[in-house]
């Protein structure tokens, strides 16, 4: 008796499918086969279809368009000449649906062994269209999904991609996102696949509940977490969005907090995140068990290494018996002991704490034991991800090579040196994996290249130089060799400059840096009265070059030598300050007339640098010390010795705060009977000394109007003119704390800080000044010699101020912002202590340039 097996997978021209879509095609085919068998059973005697087996005479394929008939036959076990029955045909139907190549399959038997397989092929995807993606870039979605044009369309693949897109949105905190896939039927059995996305709002953490806390309030515990409860004022942070990974991290933060407060048995019993009824936000509930609070019992140190005496290292143990137990302090002590012993050459020291818990006394005794761990050697150093930077650039920063004895201190130092290149991601780690043998370890660093070239064309406004236009092109990783090449030009209301520089950090593959700079700088120095009116005083043009070379002395010490040559032209506006072609001291002042002229500066110098910073671009720990001296007088017309010292120290504080304590000082003096020129002296003020104006600190000369006829000096400060003449000695110190803003602030490039600056500038010999005795009374009459009026010439006096080493102090807040327009710095500072003559400035900002 002939029978028919068929399976159906309906595809509407614009039908949507998802969780409510029909079951998989194979399952549908199986169900339809069962229905067909049931219908056949009702139409004939019960035993007839099952009892008789037939032999296949032929297998024909119809309905195929792209697939060859032989390809379709290869998917089934139906062969001419073989015996077949309903079971074999049912299996063939399922096998064809399992290929996911067909939308519908029917198998017909004419009763004489001639079998016909009627197929309707799945369509080919013409286009994959993504609609509604705004918060997640379309390119990122396409990287996640697997379907693509010219592939065979199947519902299972489309559903899988729906799940991938939803997971992508969930990782971004959008749990309310919905994805509806649709298909549009085209001619020639093609379809357009459309993913319609409804992104929805970001899922927030509406509330954080804590159950079981008795010693600390909910507010105190929430402050320890990274996740924050959603509030209207938290629009600039993403910490209030729901993130399962962040919640897991919060559990660790809670545990760390309790362990630092002495609760050694603390544990998080459960953590549950529940969707709110509107399915927009989450309510997170932590159930905790605090346990008892412990104090430190007896604290001791033992050493199993013969040459390491325990008594010599006990001073490194900060905890004392009776102090509250603090697990973080224990970890820091282990790290400190390991590093200290490692510096003595015991790279394999293993410091382990042995705990002695007394539950009755609620005390935790600790004995730190210094053991010598089995020696381990570096088997390999692998670098991945450097698509542009050459391997040797990274390898030369490693303090370990294949075959060296493993040293955790050197691994940490290697990471810091690679990070300081500034070519890769911020949080870079050197992974350690077991090697081929128990005494081998493999080191691997996975880097993510960051752009190292910059092309900047910007305009801005500065409280120092007014309008600024800057152009710069710089490549810090030229040709992938860590070479630095830069060309920059700056134009402002009072200065112009163009510079070209190049640095090769490893000359001839040796630890020897070489570089040069060629420059031309035009500076218009200015003065202003106390009302803020500015006028140019002298103009300085400097053209020159510098050649420099440097090398490392030890791991943390390096030295640099340099030679520079420049030509200085200092001039004054003749129409304003000259009389009969000669600089007039009455108009310009003796100190400016003495500075006019052309000079050549030929100098040689050196710098000694000690650098232990973890990151030279944005440090959070370590120190940097620089001692520099420059000796001018190897030829040329200028002779001086200039000395400068700079020091900065950074500490990473809890909660992401960074403390910076820094200072600098300098001295310059002339030799060979030469005085230090006005343009070679030090100047202090904005922007380095916040709270004071540009060149607002130190020696200055103030001109005041004077009338000898009435013997009166103008007391209106708005009419005074103040000129800073610099000093030969200075110091400047600062204490600054960088305040963390969370991930939102980091993404915007904002870095706020609070600071205190202390400094002074002094040590100069004032020139002869005009006093009251230099003024004389003269008469001015009309053309007839009548109507004469007495007047004073020159009509002013000069007074000296600010030549004092007494500290000036300012305090304030500031924000640095790496904006799209260039670096931005805003400071609001108040001068708490100053010396008469100093000029203060509360607000300052700079955009488009750096100083």
PDB file of N, CA and C in Angstrom, residues 682-732:
ATOM      1  N   UNK A 682      65.159  82.850  36.980  1.00  0.00           N
ATOM      2  CA  UNK A 682      63.953  82.068  37.249  1.00  0.00           C
ATOM      3  C   UNK A 682      62.773  83.009  37.467  1.00  0.00           C
ATOM      4  N   UNK A 683      61.587  82.535  37.081  1.00  0.00           N
ATOM      5  CA  UNK A 683      60.349  83.264  37.339  1.00  0.00           C
ATOM      6  C   UNK A 683      59.348  82.288  37.946  1.00  0.00           C
ATOM      7  N   UNK A 684      58.475  82.804  38.780  1.00  0.00           N
ATOM      8  CA  UNK A 684      57.564  81.930  39.511  1.00  0.00           C
ATOM      9  C   UNK A 684      56.172  82.561  39.563  1.00  0.00           C
ATOM     10  N   UNK A 685      55.185  81.731  39.367  1.00  0.00           N
ATOM     11  CA  UNK A 685      53.797  82.182  39.395  1.00  0.00           C
ATOM     12  C   UNK A 685      52.937  81.230  38.589  1.00  0.00           C
ATOM     13  N   UNK A 686      51.802  81.733  38.115  1.00  0.00           N
ATOM     14  CA  UNK A 686      50.920  80.921  37.298  1.00  0.00           C
ATOM     15  C   UNK A 686      51.681  80.417  36.070  1.00  0.00           C
ATOM     16  N   UNK A 687      51.532  79.143  35.644  1.00  0.00           N
ATOM     17  CA  UNK A 687      50.613  78.147  36.204  1.00  0.00           C
ATOM     18  C   UNK A 687      51.238  77.228  37.248  1.00  0.00           C
ATOM     19  N   UNK A 688      52.568  77.308  37.451  1.00  0.00           N
ATOM     20  CA  UNK A 688      53.220  76.371  38.373  1.00  0.00           C
ATOM     21  C   UNK A 688      52.865  76.658  39.825  1.00  0.00           C
ATOM     22  N   UNK A 689      52.777  77.935  40.169  1.00  0.00           N
ATOM     23  CA  UNK A 689      52.441  78.324  41.538  1.00  0.00           C
ATOM     24  C   UNK A 689      51.019  78.878  41.496  1.00  0.00           C
ATOM     25  N   UNK A 690      50.075  78.001  41.794  1.00  0.00           N
ATOM     26  CA  UNK A 690      48.666  78.361  41.672  1.00  0.00           C
ATOM     27  C   UNK A 690      48.249  79.309  42.801  1.00  0.00           C
ATOM     28  N   UNK A 691      47.363  80.211  42.472  1.00  0.00           N
ATOM     29  CA  UNK A 691      46.937  81.225  43.429  1.00  0.00           C
ATOM     30  C   UNK A 691      47.644  82.557  43.238  1.00  0.00           C
ATOM     31  N   UNK A 692      48.686  82.555  42.362  1.00  0.00           N
ATOM     32  CA  UNK A 692      49.416  83.785  42.063  1.00  0.00           C
ATOM     33  C   UNK A 692      49.381  84.032  40.563  1.00  0.00           C
ATOM     34  N   UNK A 693      49.538  85.303  40.171  1.00  0.00           N
ATOM     35  CA  UNK A 693      49.479  85.663  38.769  1.00  0.00           C
ATOM     36  C   UNK A 693      50.718  85.217  38.026  1.00  0.00           C
ATOM     37  N   UNK A 694      50.698  85.425  36.701  1.00  0.00           N
ATOM     38  CA  UNK A 694      51.856  85.104  35.885  1.00  0.00           C
ATOM     39  C   UNK A 694      53.046  85.937  36.363  1.00  0.00           C
ATOM     40  N   UNK A 695      54.137  85.253  36.702  1.00  0.00           N
ATOM     41  CA  UNK A 695      55.313  85.905  37.288  1.00  0.00           C
ATOM     42  C   UNK A 695      54.926  86.743  38.504  1.00  0.00           C
ATOM     43  N   UNK A 696      53.954  86.222  39.253  1.00  0.00           N
ATOM     44  CA  UNK A 696      53.396  87.012  40.352  1.00  0.00           C
ATOM     45  C   UNK A 696      54.149  86.926  41.653  1.00  0.00           C
ATOM     46  N   UNK A 697      55.176  86.075  41.728  1.00  0.00           N
ATOM     47  CA  UNK A 697      55.932  85.887  42.971  1.00  0.00           C
ATOM     48  C   UNK A 697      57.378  86.328  42.743  1.00  0.00           C
ATOM     49  N   UNK A 698      57.942  87.012  43.729  1.00  0.00           N
ATOM     50  CA  UNK A 698      59.359  87.328  43.681  1.00  0.00           C
ATOM     51  C   UNK A 698      59.669  88.781  43.393  1.00  0.00           C
ATOM     52  N   UNK A 699      60.957  89.061  43.162  1.00  0.00           N
ATOM     53  CA  UNK A 699      61.406  90.454  42.997  1.00  0.00           C
ATOM     54  C   UNK A 699      60.702  91.159  41.845  1.00  0.00           C
ATOM     55  N   UNK A 700      60.323  92.400  42.094  1.00  0.00           N
ATOM     56  CA  UNK A 700      59.685  93.196  41.064  1.00  0.00           C
ATOM     57  C   UNK A 700      59.916  94.681  41.335  1.00  0.00           C
ATOM     58  N   UNK A 701      59.744  95.456  40.300  1.00  0.00           N
ATOM     59  CA  UNK A 701      59.876  96.914  40.391  1.00  0.00           C
ATOM     60  C   UNK A 701      58.531  97.519  40.019  1.00  0.00           C
ATOM     61  N   UNK A 702      58.024  98.400  40.866  1.00  0.00           N
ATOM     62  CA  UNK A 702      56.730  99.039  40.637  1.00  0.00           C
ATOM     63  C   UNK A 702      56.944 100.528  40.440  1.00  0.00           C
ATOM     64  N   UNK A 703      56.408 101.048  39.347  1.00  0.00           N
ATOM     65  CA  UNK A 703      56.483 102.475  39.059  1.00  0.00           C
ATOM     66  C   UNK A 703      55.209 103.156  39.530  1.00  0.00           C
ATOM     67  N   UNK A 704      55.412 104.280  40.269  1.00  0.00           N
ATOM     68  CA  UNK A 704      54.283 105.047  40.776  1.00  0.00           C
ATOM     69  C   UNK A 704      54.446 106.509  40.362  1.00  0.00           C
ATOM     70  N   UNK A 705      53.355 107.103  39.942  1.00  0.00           N
ATOM     71  CA  UNK A 705      53.405 108.528  39.545  1.00  0.00           C
ATOM     72  C   UNK A 705      53.750 109.390  40.768  1.00  0.00           C
ATOM     73  N   UNK A 706      54.587 110.447  40.520  1.00  0.00           N
ATOM     74  CA  UNK A 706      55.028 111.319  41.614  1.00  0.00           C
ATOM     75  C   UNK A 706      55.014 112.771  41.141  1.00  0.00           C
ATOM     76  N   UNK A 707      54.470 113.626  41.996  1.00  0.00           N
ATOM     77  CA  UNK A 707      54.426 115.067  41.708  1.00  0.00           C
ATOM     78  C   UNK A 707      55.253 115.771  42.769  1.00  0.00           C
ATOM     79  N   UNK A 708      56.460 116.270  42.341  1.00  0.00           N
ATOM     80  CA  UNK A 708      57.348 116.900  43.321  1.00  0.00           C
ATOM     81  C   UNK A 708      56.837 118.264  43.751  1.00  0.00           C
ATOM     82  N   UNK A 709      56.040 118.890  42.894  1.00  0.00           N
ATOM     83  CA  UNK A 709      55.503 120.206  43.252  1.00  0.00           C
ATOM     84  C   UNK A 709      54.668 120.096  44.511  1.00  0.00           C
ATOM     85  N   UNK A 710      53.846 119.023  44.554  1.00  0.00           N
ATOM     86  CA  UNK A 710      52.997 118.822  45.735  1.00  0.00           C
ATOM     87  C   UNK A 710      53.556 117.724  46.647  1.00  0.00           C
ATOM     88  N   UNK A 711      54.670 117.129  46.213  1.00  0.00           N
ATOM     89  CA  UNK A 711      55.311 116.038  46.952  1.00  0.00           C
ATOM     90  C   UNK A 711      54.298 114.930  47.283  1.00  0.00           C
ATOM     91  N   UNK A 712      53.569 114.474  46.255  1.00  0.00           N
ATOM     92  CA  UNK A 712      52.584 113.401  46.460  1.00  0.00           C
ATOM     93  C   UNK A 712      52.863 112.245  45.513  1.00  0.00           C
ATOM     94  N   UNK A 713      52.683 111.028  46.032  1.00  0.00           N
ATOM     95  CA  UNK A 713      52.828 109.800  45.243  1.00  0.00           C
ATOM     96  C   UNK A 713      51.434 109.247  44.980  1.00  0.00           C
ATOM     97  N   UNK A 714      51.186 108.868  43.756  1.00  0.00           N
ATOM     98  CA  UNK A 714      49.871 108.332  43.395  1.00  0.00           C
ATOM     99  C   UNK A 714      49.609 107.048  44.196  1.00  0.00           C
ATOM    100  N   UNK A 715      48.563 107.058  44.988  1.00  0.00           N
ATOM    101  CA  UNK A 715      48.249 105.894  45.830  1.00  0.00           C
ATOM    102  C   UNK A 715      47.228 104.953  45.187  1.00  0.00           C
ATOM    103  N   UNK A 716      46.779 105.289  43.989  1.00  0.00           N
ATOM    104  CA  UNK A 716      45.817 104.434  43.285  1.00  0.00           C
ATOM    105  C   UNK A 716      46.566 103.275  42.618  1.00  0.00           C
ATOM    106  N   UNK A 717      46.390 102.063  43.136  1.00  0.00           N
ATOM    107  CA  UNK A 717      47.135 100.918  42.627  1.00  0.00           C
ATOM    108  C   UNK A 717      46.802 100.602  41.171  1.00  0.00           C
ATOM    109  N   UNK A 718      45.632 100.998  40.724  1.00  0.00           N
ATOM    110  CA  UNK A 718      45.269 100.741  39.329  1.00  0.00           C
ATOM    111  C   UNK A 718      46.165 101.487  38.358  1.00  0.00           C
ATOM    112  N   UNK A 719      46.839 102.529  38.846  1.00  0.00           N
ATOM    113  CA  UNK A 719      47.719 103.318  37.982  1.00  0.00           C
ATOM    114  C   UNK A 719      49.174 102.895  38.093  1.00  0.00           C
ATOM    115  N   UNK A 720      49.503 101.944  38.945  1.00  0.00           N
ATOM    116  CA  UNK A 720      50.874 101.473  39.090  1.00  0.00           C
ATOM    117  C   UNK A 720      51.201 100.475  37.991  1.00  0.00           C
ATOM    118  N   UNK A 721      52.463 100.447  37.597  1.00  0.00           N
ATOM    119  CA  UNK A 721      52.944  99.456  36.643  1.00  0.00           C
ATOM    120  C   UNK A 721      53.992  98.582  37.312  1.00  0.00           C
ATOM    121  N   UNK A 722      53.789  97.262  37.182  1.00  0.00           N
ATOM    122  CA  UNK A 722      54.626  96.307  37.912  1.00  0.00           C
ATOM    123  C   UNK A 722      55.404  95.446  36.923  1.00  0.00           C
ATOM    124  N   UNK A 723      56.704  95.343  37.110  1.00  0.00           N
ATOM    125  CA  UNK A 723      57.569  94.507  36.278  1.00  0.00           C
ATOM    126  C   UNK A 723      58.279  93.485  37.155  1.00  0.00           C
ATOM    127  N   UNK A 724      58.099  92.202  36.840  1.00  0.00           N
ATOM    128  CA  UNK A 724      58.862  91.167  37.530  1.00  0.00           C
ATOM    129  C   UNK A 724      60.231  91.068  36.878  1.00  0.00           C
ATOM    130  N   UNK A 725      61.277  91.038  37.683  1.00  0.00           N
ATOM    131  CA  UNK A 725      62.639  90.974  37.142  1.00  0.00           C
ATOM    132  C   UNK A 725      63.314  89.648  37.471  1.00  0.00           C
ATOM    133  N   UNK A 726      62.547  88.692  38.017  1.00  0.00           N
ATOM    134  CA  UNK A 726      63.090  87.365  38.246  1.00  0.00           C
ATOM    135  C   UNK A 726      64.031  87.292  39.426  1.00  0.00           C
ATOM    136  N   UNK A 727      64.476  86.074  39.722  1.00  0.00           N
ATOM    137  CA  UNK A 727      65.393  85.847  40.822  1.00  0.00           C
ATOM    138  C   UNK A 727      66.389  84.762  40.467  1.00  0.00           C
ATOM    139  N   UNK A 728      67.423  84.655  41.246  1.00  0.00           N
ATOM    140  CA  UNK A 728      68.470  83.673  41.000  1.00  0.00           C
ATOM    141  C   UNK A 728      68.312  82.426  41.861  1.00  0.00           C
ATOM    142  N   UNK A 729      67.373  82.421  42.786  1.00  0.00           N
ATOM    143  CA  UNK A 729      67.114  81.250  43.620  1.00  0.00           C
ATOM    144  C   UNK A 729      65.611  81.122  43.827  1.00  0.00           C
ATOM    145  N   UNK A 730      65.129  79.871  43.885  1.00  0.00           N
ATOM    146  CA  UNK A 730      63.709  79.655  44.135  1.00  0.00           C
ATOM    147  C   UNK A 730      63.506  78.274  44.719  1.00  0.00           C
ATOM    148  N   UNK A 731      62.359  78.090  45.319  1.00  0.00           N
ATOM    149  CA  UNK A 731      61.896  76.754  45.712  1.00  0.00           C
ATOM    150  C   UNK A 731      60.381  76.740  45.569  1.00  0.00           C
ATOM    151  N   UNK A 732      59.854  75.554  45.327  1.00  0.00           N
ATOM    152  CA  UNK A 732      58.409  75.382  45.150  1.00  0.00           C
ATOM    153  C   UNK A 732      58.048  73.966  45.577  1.00  0.00           C
TER     154      UNK A 732
END
